[in-house]
XYZ file of C-alpha atoms in Angstrom:
679
model
C 28.685 -142.637 -210.935
C 28.178 -142.840 -207.105
C 28.621 -146.078 -205.051
C 26.352 -147.411 -202.311
C 27.836 -148.325 -198.879
C 27.018 -152.032 -199.075
C 28.548 -152.299 -202.587
C 31.826 -150.725 -201.399
C 31.915 -153.029 -198.296
C 31.530 -156.063 -200.560
C 34.358 -154.770 -202.778
C 36.658 -154.325 -199.761
C 35.644 -157.736 -198.278
C 34.436 -156.210 -194.988
C 31.052 -155.917 -193.341
C 28.765 -152.900 -193.924
C 28.912 -152.187 -190.165
C 32.709 -151.870 -190.233
C 32.541 -149.540 -193.209
C 29.850 -147.379 -191.540
C 32.102 -147.085 -188.455
C 35.050 -146.092 -190.655
C 32.938 -143.425 -192.404
C 31.759 -142.084 -189.069
C 35.404 -141.773 -187.931
C 36.119 -139.792 -191.121
C 33.097 -137.551 -190.314
C 31.280 -138.618 -193.493
C 27.547 -138.407 -192.806
C 25.672 -141.585 -193.930
C 22.379 -143.045 -192.744
C 22.438 -146.764 -193.744
C 24.188 -149.397 -195.832
C 22.009 -148.223 -198.784
C 23.357 -144.635 -198.653
C 25.181 -143.226 -201.688
C 28.849 -142.217 -201.508
C 30.451 -139.907 -204.071
C 33.505 -141.093 -206.034
C 35.931 -138.923 -204.025
C 34.982 -140.466 -200.619
C 34.903 -144.018 -202.049
C 38.380 -143.477 -203.525
C 39.807 -142.308 -200.163
C 38.374 -145.411 -198.370
C 39.825 -147.762 -201.004
C 43.283 -146.138 -200.756
C 43.221 -146.420 -196.932
C 42.301 -150.132 -196.961
C 44.858 -150.925 -199.692
C 47.644 -149.366 -197.547
C 46.614 -151.438 -194.485
C 46.435 -154.706 -196.457
C 49.955 -154.098 -197.799
C 51.365 -153.738 -194.249
C 49.571 -156.826 -192.931
C 50.401 -159.097 -195.901
C 49.814 -162.900 -195.417
C 53.066 -164.896 -194.497
C 54.287 -167.781 -196.730
C 53.281 -171.456 -196.036
C 56.812 -172.284 -194.847
C 56.638 -169.593 -192.145
C 53.115 -170.717 -191.259
C 54.378 -174.268 -190.519
C 57.000 -172.829 -188.150
C 54.185 -171.370 -186.096
C 54.129 -167.957 -187.568
C 50.761 -166.325 -187.086
C 48.532 -166.340 -190.164
C 45.971 -163.634 -190.877
C 42.494 -165.102 -190.622
C 39.479 -163.393 -192.122
C 37.542 -161.545 -189.502
C 40.327 -161.835 -186.855
C 43.242 -159.569 -186.036
C 46.734 -160.955 -186.745
C 48.743 -161.248 -183.474
C 51.992 -159.354 -183.360
C 55.220 -161.140 -182.261
C 56.098 -160.227 -178.644
C 59.892 -160.201 -179.217
C 59.584 -157.383 -181.747
C 57.984 -154.165 -180.638
C 56.141 -152.263 -183.311
C 55.574 -148.599 -182.563
C 52.228 -147.615 -184.038
C 52.378 -144.654 -186.445
C 50.367 -141.670 -185.260
C 47.335 -141.130 -187.510
C 47.432 -137.890 -189.469
C 44.178 -135.954 -189.363
C 42.500 -135.955 -192.776
C 43.021 -132.725 -194.745
C 40.001 -130.517 -194.358
C 38.656 -129.667 -197.799
C 37.372 -126.157 -198.352
C 33.640 -125.894 -198.799
C 32.734 -125.071 -202.431
C 29.879 -122.577 -202.869
C 28.473 -122.168 -206.378
C 27.344 -118.619 -207.121
C 26.280 -116.536 -210.084
C 28.167 -113.292 -210.630
C 27.087 -110.474 -210.270
C 25.670 -111.286 -206.827
C 24.202 -108.953 -204.206
C 24.884 -109.132 -200.460
C 21.324 -110.387 -199.882
C 21.670 -113.228 -202.414
C 25.068 -114.264 -201.013
C 23.782 -114.363 -197.428
C 21.095 -116.815 -198.599
C 23.730 -119.011 -200.273
C 25.882 -119.035 -197.115
C 22.855 -119.620 -194.806
C 23.691 -116.424 -192.922
C 21.522 -113.522 -191.858
C 22.094 -110.494 -194.140
C 23.046 -108.435 -191.048
C 25.763 -110.998 -190.145
C 27.260 -110.821 -193.643
C 27.199 -107.005 -193.675
C 28.893 -106.964 -190.260
C 31.566 -109.363 -191.554
C 32.212 -107.070 -194.532
C 32.305 -104.013 -192.282
C 35.101 -105.610 -190.202
C 37.049 -106.037 -193.447
C 36.568 -102.336 -194.266
C 33.965 -102.930 -197.003
C 30.807 -100.845 -196.663
C 27.886 -102.068 -198.805
C 24.106 -102.078 -198.528
C 21.990 -105.226 -198.699
C 21.032 -104.963 -202.403
C 24.436 -103.807 -203.663
C 26.520 -105.964 -206.019
C 29.599 -107.271 -204.225
C 33.006 -106.634 -205.841
C 35.273 -109.643 -206.407
C 37.758 -108.622 -203.692
C 34.877 -108.656 -201.164
C 33.966 -112.226 -202.197
C 37.603 -113.273 -201.757
C 37.755 -111.829 -198.219
C 34.474 -113.524 -197.227
C 35.792 -116.849 -198.584
C 38.969 -116.540 -196.479
C 36.957 -115.562 -193.403
C 34.556 -118.542 -193.435
C 36.994 -121.000 -195.085
C 35.060 -121.577 -198.281
C 35.748 -121.191 -201.983
C 33.377 -119.508 -204.419
C 32.963 -121.162 -207.790
C 31.409 -119.022 -210.475
C 28.519 -120.605 -212.339
C 28.002 -119.555 -215.959
C 25.279 -116.921 -216.116
C 22.365 -117.121 -218.528
C 23.979 -114.232 -220.445
C 27.267 -116.140 -220.812
C 25.355 -119.204 -222.002
C 23.532 -117.130 -224.643
C 26.738 -115.419 -225.848
C 28.560 -118.772 -225.905
C 25.750 -120.266 -228.000
C 25.876 -117.397 -230.504
C 29.705 -117.303 -230.668
C 30.106 -121.079 -231.103
C 31.924 -122.129 -234.321
C 29.512 -122.522 -237.209
C 29.112 -125.585 -239.375
C 30.969 -124.659 -242.583
C 28.479 -126.680 -244.627
C 25.658 -124.426 -243.371
C 27.483 -121.156 -244.155
C 25.969 -119.256 -247.109
C 27.114 -116.047 -248.869
C 25.434 -112.944 -247.427
C 24.912 -109.424 -248.834
C 27.505 -106.742 -247.931
C 26.612 -103.987 -245.438
C 27.828 -100.609 -246.685
C 28.104 -97.281 -244.815
C 28.346 -93.893 -246.527
C 30.646 -91.426 -244.771
C 32.182 -88.074 -245.597
C 31.990 -84.307 -245.113
C 28.637 -82.551 -244.657
C 26.971 -81.414 -247.939
C 29.173 -83.662 -250.090
C 26.041 -85.543 -251.182
C 25.896 -88.765 -249.122
C 22.091 -88.922 -248.878
C 21.590 -87.653 -252.449
C 23.897 -90.395 -253.720
C 21.986 -93.019 -251.735
C 18.762 -91.565 -253.162
C 20.169 -92.010 -256.669
C 21.214 -95.589 -255.856
C 17.829 -96.927 -254.834
C 15.727 -94.365 -256.714
C 13.643 -93.151 -253.769
C 13.345 -89.623 -252.421
C 14.997 -90.012 -249.013
C 16.267 -86.441 -249.167
C 12.744 -85.049 -249.555
C 11.685 -86.782 -246.323
C 14.678 -85.494 -244.319
C 14.578 -82.125 -242.545
C 16.550 -79.704 -244.669
C 17.889 -82.563 -246.801
C 20.295 -83.641 -244.035
C 20.232 -87.074 -242.463
C 19.010 -86.822 -238.866
C 19.110 -90.487 -237.838
C 20.563 -93.876 -238.701
C 18.627 -95.478 -241.555
C 19.139 -98.791 -243.334
C 18.083 -99.505 -246.883
C 18.247 -102.650 -248.993
C 18.664 -102.591 -252.774
C 18.943 -105.237 -255.481
C 21.526 -104.860 -258.242
C 22.010 -107.457 -260.968
C 20.319 -110.142 -258.890
C 22.389 -109.447 -255.745
C 21.407 -107.645 -252.540
C 23.318 -104.732 -250.938
C 22.402 -103.174 -247.558
C 23.216 -99.491 -247.067
C 23.509 -97.730 -243.706
C 22.943 -93.990 -244.053
C 24.495 -92.448 -240.921
C 24.705 -88.839 -239.687
C 28.500 -89.139 -240.004
C 31.536 -90.880 -238.603
C 30.467 -90.134 -235.016
C 27.465 -92.501 -235.206
C 29.637 -95.085 -236.968
C 32.182 -94.945 -234.134
C 29.515 -94.794 -231.392
C 28.276 -98.160 -232.674
C 31.827 -99.516 -232.755
C 32.454 -98.249 -229.219
C 29.751 -100.677 -228.071
C 31.510 -103.539 -229.840
C 29.283 -103.529 -232.924
C 31.214 -103.706 -236.178
C 28.114 -103.538 -238.360
C 29.819 -102.355 -241.561
C 31.682 -104.436 -244.153
C 32.623 -101.627 -246.581
C 32.818 -97.821 -246.204
C 31.941 -95.574 -249.139
C 33.852 -92.316 -248.659
C 31.888 -89.577 -250.444
C 34.075 -86.660 -251.615
C 32.680 -83.708 -253.586
C 34.715 -83.186 -256.786
C 34.177 -79.403 -256.609
C 35.134 -79.091 -252.922
C 37.862 -81.637 -252.185
C 39.116 -83.201 -248.976
C 37.733 -81.459 -245.866
C 38.449 -81.937 -242.113
C 35.407 -84.228 -241.688
C 36.580 -86.286 -244.684
C 39.936 -86.887 -242.956
C 38.151 -87.833 -239.719
C 35.905 -90.271 -241.609
C 39.001 -91.930 -243.144
C 40.643 -92.263 -239.711
C 37.494 -93.770 -238.184
C 37.152 -96.279 -241.037
C 40.819 -97.261 -240.758
C 40.535 -97.680 -236.976
C 37.669 -100.125 -237.615
C 39.757 -102.021 -240.193
C 37.078 -101.601 -242.885
C 37.949 -101.364 -246.633
C 37.316 -97.936 -248.207
C 35.829 -97.269 -251.652
C 35.875 -93.587 -252.719
C 32.831 -92.143 -254.494
C 33.892 -88.857 -256.124
C 30.524 -87.066 -256.269
C 29.352 -83.934 -258.171
C 31.503 -84.583 -261.260
C 28.751 -82.871 -263.321
C 29.652 -79.475 -261.817
C 31.881 -77.168 -263.907
C 34.199 -76.560 -260.914
C 34.905 -80.312 -260.557
C 38.633 -81.121 -260.521
C 39.131 -84.910 -260.537
C 42.951 -84.828 -260.665
C 43.102 -82.483 -257.669
C 40.903 -84.870 -255.621
C 43.056 -87.872 -256.603
C 46.174 -85.974 -255.549
C 44.585 -85.170 -252.171
C 43.559 -88.829 -251.749
C 47.137 -89.894 -252.436
C 48.291 -87.604 -249.593
C 45.879 -89.497 -247.306
C 47.475 -92.825 -248.390
C 44.387 -93.617 -250.492
C 46.205 -93.746 -253.825
C 43.712 -94.452 -256.677
C 44.133 -97.678 -258.695
C 44.751 -95.771 -261.957
C 47.606 -93.951 -260.186
C 49.266 -97.202 -259.132
C 47.535 -97.450 -255.739
C 45.042 -99.911 -254.262
C 42.024 -97.660 -253.545
C 38.961 -97.986 -255.762
C 37.912 -94.447 -256.815
C 34.661 -94.103 -258.797
C 33.615 -90.719 -260.298
C 29.826 -90.349 -259.828
C 27.049 -87.795 -260.044
C 24.038 -88.145 -257.760
C 22.219 -85.619 -259.945
C 22.705 -87.250 -263.383
C 23.224 -90.814 -261.957
C 26.455 -91.086 -263.972
C 28.833 -93.712 -262.535
C 26.274 -95.114 -260.030
C 26.214 -98.553 -261.713
C 30.033 -98.639 -261.719
C 30.039 -97.861 -257.976
C 27.618 -100.733 -257.270
C 29.752 -103.105 -259.378
C 32.827 -102.139 -257.335
C 30.904 -102.776 -254.071
C 29.904 -106.269 -255.238
C 33.486 -106.961 -256.374
C 34.865 -105.846 -252.978
C 32.257 -108.020 -251.214
C 33.295 -111.004 -253.333
C 36.921 -110.520 -252.249
C 35.843 -110.337 -248.584
C 33.979 -113.688 -248.909
C 31.146 -112.610 -246.603
C 29.228 -115.600 -245.193
C 26.660 -116.364 -242.464
C 24.601 -119.294 -241.197
C 20.878 -118.603 -241.869
C 19.794 -121.681 -239.859
C 21.250 -120.523 -236.504
C 19.467 -118.324 -233.882
C 19.510 -114.695 -234.995
C 21.917 -112.092 -233.646
C 22.825 -108.622 -234.850
C 22.980 -104.946 -233.929
C 20.521 -102.161 -233.055
C 20.691 -99.408 -235.676
C 18.250 -97.001 -234.024
C 15.310 -97.008 -231.629
C 12.524 -94.599 -230.761
C 9.386 -94.401 -228.625
C 6.185 -93.875 -230.626
C 2.494 -93.949 -229.657
C 2.388 -97.703 -230.195
C 5.430 -98.241 -227.960
C 9.166 -98.680 -228.616
C 10.266 -99.281 -232.234
C 13.719 -100.688 -232.971
C 15.576 -100.837 -236.272
C 17.731 -103.963 -236.242
C 20.350 -105.322 -238.623
C 20.478 -109.127 -238.603
C 24.140 -110.216 -238.884
C 23.783 -113.975 -238.498
C 20.903 -116.450 -238.395
C 17.272 -115.728 -239.255
C 14.983 -113.567 -237.111
C 11.396 -114.850 -236.957
C 8.077 -113.560 -235.602
C 7.285 -114.690 -232.059
C 10.920 -115.099 -230.999
C 12.243 -113.465 -227.805
C 15.132 -111.068 -228.297
C 17.517 -109.406 -225.876
C 19.018 -105.957 -226.626
C 21.028 -104.093 -223.983
C 18.947 -103.813 -220.809
C 15.680 -104.543 -222.647
C 13.982 -107.634 -224.047
C 10.748 -108.521 -225.806
C 8.817 -110.802 -228.089
C 8.877 -109.943 -231.792
C 5.219 -109.000 -232.371
C 5.667 -107.453 -235.826
C 8.470 -106.881 -238.353
C 8.643 -104.397 -241.229
C 11.115 -104.162 -244.101
C 12.894 -100.906 -245.050
C 10.018 -100.303 -247.523
C 7.410 -100.574 -244.749
C 6.066 -104.006 -245.731
C 5.211 -106.627 -243.080
C 7.645 -109.552 -243.098
C 7.740 -112.825 -241.127
C 11.468 -113.560 -241.379
C 14.711 -111.596 -241.802
C 17.968 -113.298 -242.849
C 21.625 -112.195 -242.572
C 22.421 -108.570 -243.599
C 18.701 -107.669 -243.572
C 17.509 -104.482 -241.833
C 14.067 -104.648 -240.171
C 11.934 -102.554 -237.856
C 10.678 -104.571 -234.868
C 7.800 -104.007 -232.443
C 7.553 -105.694 -229.041
C 10.735 -104.710 -227.153
C 10.139 -103.369 -223.620
C 12.332 -100.279 -224.040
C 14.517 -98.250 -226.364
C 18.085 -99.704 -226.536
C 20.948 -97.486 -227.711
C 22.274 -97.611 -231.272
C 25.136 -100.096 -231.470
C 23.818 -102.472 -228.788
C 24.013 -106.130 -229.819
C 20.817 -108.172 -229.886
C 20.418 -111.943 -229.472
C 17.522 -114.371 -229.849
C 16.995 -116.223 -226.548
C 15.160 -119.425 -225.681
C 12.246 -117.984 -223.702
C 10.963 -115.015 -221.730
C 12.315 -116.314 -218.383
C 15.915 -116.345 -219.690
C 15.483 -112.914 -221.295
C 14.073 -111.402 -218.084
C 16.844 -112.854 -215.907
C 19.592 -111.482 -218.182
C 18.049 -107.994 -218.418
C 17.585 -107.812 -214.632
C 21.270 -108.675 -214.189
C 22.277 -106.007 -216.713
C 20.042 -103.384 -215.082
C 21.617 -104.182 -211.707
C 25.117 -103.702 -213.176
C 24.077 -100.378 -214.781
C 22.631 -99.246 -211.441
C 25.898 -100.115 -209.707
C 28.075 -98.711 -212.531
C 29.638 -96.257 -210.090
C 31.712 -99.167 -208.693
C 34.210 -98.658 -211.510
C 34.886 -97.667 -215.111
C 36.298 -100.125 -217.623
C 40.096 -99.796 -217.467
C 41.393 -98.333 -220.720
C 45.004 -97.993 -221.837
C 46.833 -95.096 -220.178
C 50.474 -94.146 -219.788
C 50.210 -95.114 -216.092
C 49.236 -98.740 -216.756
C 51.141 -99.128 -220.047
C 54.245 -100.764 -218.513
C 52.138 -103.266 -216.550
C 50.058 -104.166 -219.621
C 53.215 -104.740 -221.705
C 54.604 -107.112 -219.036
C 51.298 -109.013 -218.900
C 51.306 -109.303 -222.694
C 48.030 -107.343 -222.969
C 49.503 -104.434 -224.903
C 51.495 -104.601 -228.132
C 50.364 -101.318 -229.616
C 49.874 -97.808 -228.198
C 47.156 -96.082 -230.215
C 47.259 -92.275 -230.193
C 44.997 -89.416 -231.238
C 46.991 -86.197 -231.773
C 45.623 -82.646 -231.708
C 47.821 -79.533 -231.987
C 47.433 -75.779 -232.371
C 49.123 -75.522 -235.801
C 50.126 -77.859 -238.616
C 53.816 -77.149 -237.925
C 53.386 -78.174 -234.281
C 51.631 -81.362 -235.353
C 54.486 -82.319 -237.684
C 57.016 -81.606 -234.907
C 55.102 -83.860 -232.457
C 54.962 -86.669 -235.051
C 58.696 -86.278 -235.628
C 59.398 -86.607 -231.873
C 57.142 -89.687 -231.620
C 58.980 -91.355 -234.506
C 62.242 -91.166 -232.482
C 60.842 -93.135 -229.499
C 62.409 -96.638 -229.339
C 59.615 -99.066 -230.292
C 61.120 -102.479 -229.496
C 58.479 -103.241 -226.863
C 55.448 -101.602 -228.413
C 54.213 -100.204 -231.709
C 53.036 -96.561 -231.795
C 50.040 -96.008 -234.084
C 48.509 -92.582 -234.796
C 44.803 -93.226 -235.430
C 43.840 -89.611 -236.023
C 45.560 -86.239 -236.146
C 44.109 -82.764 -236.425
C 44.368 -79.040 -235.754
C 42.329 -77.449 -232.954
C 40.976 -78.353 -229.531
C 40.025 -81.839 -228.337
C 36.319 -82.462 -228.975
C 33.757 -85.168 -228.224
C 34.315 -87.079 -231.490
C 38.016 -87.516 -230.527
C 36.962 -89.105 -227.211
C 34.461 -91.333 -229.044
C 37.159 -92.619 -231.389
C 39.535 -93.159 -228.443
C 36.842 -95.141 -226.611
C 36.124 -97.357 -229.622
C 39.817 -97.968 -230.305
C 41.241 -97.978 -226.736
C 43.498 -95.029 -227.550
C 45.171 -92.201 -225.580
C 44.554 -88.560 -226.600
C 47.556 -86.208 -226.794
C 47.019 -82.465 -227.093
C 49.856 -80.032 -227.812
C 49.202 -76.354 -226.950
C 45.429 -77.021 -227.083
C 42.726 -77.845 -224.518
C 39.711 -80.138 -224.374
C 36.201 -78.673 -224.290
C 33.913 -79.394 -221.317
C 31.819 -81.993 -223.153
C 34.934 -83.916 -224.203
C 36.318 -83.839 -220.630
C 33.043 -85.139 -219.171
C 32.794 -87.897 -221.794
C 36.439 -88.901 -221.263
C 35.891 -89.186 -217.504
C 32.826 -91.409 -218.023
C 34.599 -93.668 -220.532
C 37.920 -93.800 -218.650
C 39.822 -92.197 -221.560
C 43.128 -90.476 -220.806
C 43.625 -86.961 -222.198
C 47.163 -85.610 -221.835
C 47.934 -81.967 -222.577
C 51.527 -80.847 -223.272
C 53.056 -77.396 -223.572
C 56.686 -78.480 -224.150
C 57.268 -80.854 -227.043
C 59.970 -83.029 -225.459
C 57.704 -83.796 -222.490
C 55.886 -86.166 -224.867
C 59.091 -88.065 -225.662
C 60.150 -88.252 -221.995
C 56.747 -89.389 -220.696
C 56.236 -92.170 -223.247
C 59.808 -93.391 -222.711
C 59.298 -93.420 -218.925
C 55.916 -95.116 -219.337
C 57.564 -97.915 -221.332
C 60.096 -98.321 -218.518
C 57.485 -98.016 -215.749
C 59.190 -94.914 -214.311
C 56.603 -92.144 -214.631
C 56.846 -89.120 -212.336
C 53.872 -88.140 -210.105
C 50.852 -87.191 -212.188
C 50.112 -83.456 -212.463
C 46.432 -82.865 -213.107
C 44.493 -79.641 -213.639
C 41.476 -79.319 -211.311
C 38.908 -76.838 -212.664
C 37.825 -74.130 -210.215
C 35.809 -71.649 -212.242
C 35.224 -69.677 -215.431
C 34.320 -66.021 -215.947
C 33.407 -64.043 -219.073
C 34.968 -60.600 -219.594
C 32.164 -58.075 -220.175
C 34.133 -54.807 -220.023
C 37.786 -53.763 -219.616
C 38.853 -50.862 -217.358
C 42.289 -49.235 -217.553
C 43.575 -48.291 -214.083
C 46.768 -46.275 -213.698
C 49.662 -48.036 -211.944
C 47.583 -51.244 -211.964
C 46.910 -52.009 -215.636
C 43.843 -53.637 -217.169
C 40.991 -54.802 -214.909
C 38.460 -57.148 -216.501
C 34.876 -56.471 -215.433
C 33.622 -60.058 -215.532
C 30.654 -62.310 -214.823
C 31.312 -65.716 -213.194
C 29.708 -68.352 -215.446
C 30.684 -71.505 -213.561
C 32.363 -72.491 -210.284
C 34.221 -69.683 -208.535
C 37.120 -67.329 -209.231
C 39.839 -67.541 -206.549
C 42.469 -64.859 -205.888
C 46.110 -65.937 -206.508
C 44.925 -69.043 -208.407
C 46.518 -70.131 -211.697
C 44.479 -69.063 -214.734
C 44.379 -69.083 -218.509
C 42.784 -66.495 -220.808
C 40.865 -68.021 -223.731
C 39.990 -66.099 -226.896
C 37.710 -68.381 -228.886
C 39.408 -71.795 -228.706
C 42.906 -70.304 -228.436
C 44.839 -69.798 -225.187
C 46.256 -66.238 -225.348
C 47.843 -66.058 -221.885
C 48.679 -68.124 -218.837
C 49.314 -66.553 -215.456
C 47.787 -65.870 -212.028
C 44.835 -63.884 -210.692
C 46.717 -60.906 -209.211
C 43.676 -59.009 -207.915
C 39.996 -59.792 -207.333
C 37.337 -57.268 -206.334
C 33.613 -57.497 -205.609
C 31.747 -54.153 -205.348
C 35.043 -52.201 -204.899
C 36.112 -54.480 -202.020
C 38.915 -57.023 -202.190
C 37.571 -60.562 -202.294
C 39.161 -63.933 -201.577
C 36.807 -65.621 -204.076
C 33.672 -64.816 -206.080
C 30.964 -67.433 -206.626
C 29.007 -68.365 -209.775
C 26.373 -65.831 -210.879
C 28.142 -62.728 -209.480
C 30.075 -59.892 -211.147
C 33.651 -59.053 -210.214
C 36.773 -57.220 -211.290
C 39.718 -59.456 -212.221
C 43.349 -58.482 -212.641
C 45.556 -60.993 -214.477
C 49.254 -60.881 -213.637
C 51.465 -59.466 -216.460
C 48.636 -59.301 -219.025
C 47.146 -56.036 -220.257
C 45.795 -57.154 -223.670
C 42.581 -58.630 -222.264
C 39.440 -57.989 -224.371
C 35.650 -58.152 -223.873
C 34.422 -61.641 -224.753
C 37.556 -63.374 -223.424
C 37.064 -66.252 -220.982
C 39.169 -66.517 -217.816
C 39.518 -70.098 -216.567
C 40.844 -70.671 -213.042
C 42.315 -73.978 -211.880
C 44.886 -75.506 -209.569
C 47.478 -78.236 -210.181
C 47.063 -81.436 -208.196
C 49.892 -83.953 -207.945
C 49.112 -87.631 -207.391
C 51.536 -90.550 -207.205
C 51.385 -92.828 -210.215
C 50.962 -96.496 -209.456
C 51.515 -99.419 -211.773
């Protein structure tokens, strides 16, 4: 509550005029005795007067009789002449920093308006500090700090509309309003092991007939009823889509059904699916499909599952394994019973009365406009409500169930198709119901601005460089790794070396391991799990490298096994050596090989990308395998020696100490760049 000037004067037993003079001396701007003062100013005045009254306290009656001067109201008390009192010098009042309330992100133009400066003045100020920005660019936090120091003000961040919405949806729920909700189940596994056929058998509809070639091409969601209880199934194209959703912070799945063909067994994609499910912390139920086939070997599959630490219950383990046949529908009811039992143990609950939130399963642009498949995770979605998804928003104009019927509401764990969103958000984006269109528009504009300015920086993931710092700050307690090696023996050797690293400070967890080069799905898993990728005697393909750079994922390639041990140990101690990084220069394909006496093999090649540089370091790739590492010893273009040959031209390449080059081989040229590692 604020206080008026005349009220404070009455409280202090002085006139309003005296108080106005005092305020003027303190440089507090007031117009009249009816002006309002905030609590802080009123408090300072009271403290000042209390200190003065204590010094000039009224003498006792006895001293007054002896002629001692008595303080009279309205008059100054005379000071005794025989005692000199040296007046204390007044200390200037501490100048408080000006507080400026701003919403972050904020552009230079918006900030100049808040500070009552011309945009050109603000840009000039930033330029003097070495910060070059344009008028509509979002200002980084260090720029705001420098501006604050320059003009002696402090910026206080106001909660954005987005933060308010997220806070509303993440607020603790009333336990009395929480109701059990259906489980959301995802089918994963190797291609052709019968995921879609099994789902077809479960809800007795011909999904497979509608899919091109019987293979799932998109993310679909289907709801079934079994013994009076609902189950929602997500039919995904594989673990990659599952992890892509998780990479955006959307843990849409409660239970994973791992489909394994009884006649085929555990395959590389099966192992990857298990690793992705474990990284998400989701319980796994194994559906052993195709048991009707004569080649089916149930015991062999159970033995393979045990090797993956998925020991079946009947073998003394904890994994539910259900033999099924999508063709004869044998075991399907048992599988559904196990899903409901697992859901009961998980105690899945949601509040249907709260504003709806959930995740985007898929979106597409049709003739009628964007269509989005949404999975409601909490609350109830209703027609006419405004929803926010990624950088798009819209009013729910129509909703359809998984069977194509129009619906007016959708509760927790219900998949629906929605019309009315302004664009096509990516799968895995979270959606929220917002109060009105104004709020939705403001949030999406802010998000679009951030996306536009995304070049300002990539989200900082865990790397060996920042590991020591993150441990000290308490941010890191676990180093998650994805291991890829050239052979199984190499992989086992790397795991053995990792097990010897002292782990007092941090826990080492291998999320996924495999044989072969580093591919895009490895980067996707690393992004979703904040992991580091280690490759031993293998390389990453171009798509994986590009994706890793975008996501800020660290890929480390090793050729000597004990380098892994040394680097992790040094990273834990914060003592890493300068970083050695390969910088790609060019790639050429060998079209023909010429044998030249006294010289050796010359590869007649075509430059596919970049340029080939003489004397540069190179590697010869045969398929995905590196067959040689060396240097470009000679380079010719039309019989003449060349320093370098650009993309799109033919040339003759001689590789130092390598004569076994073959047509079809790829020659990759690069140079090693050393950069100091900072913590």
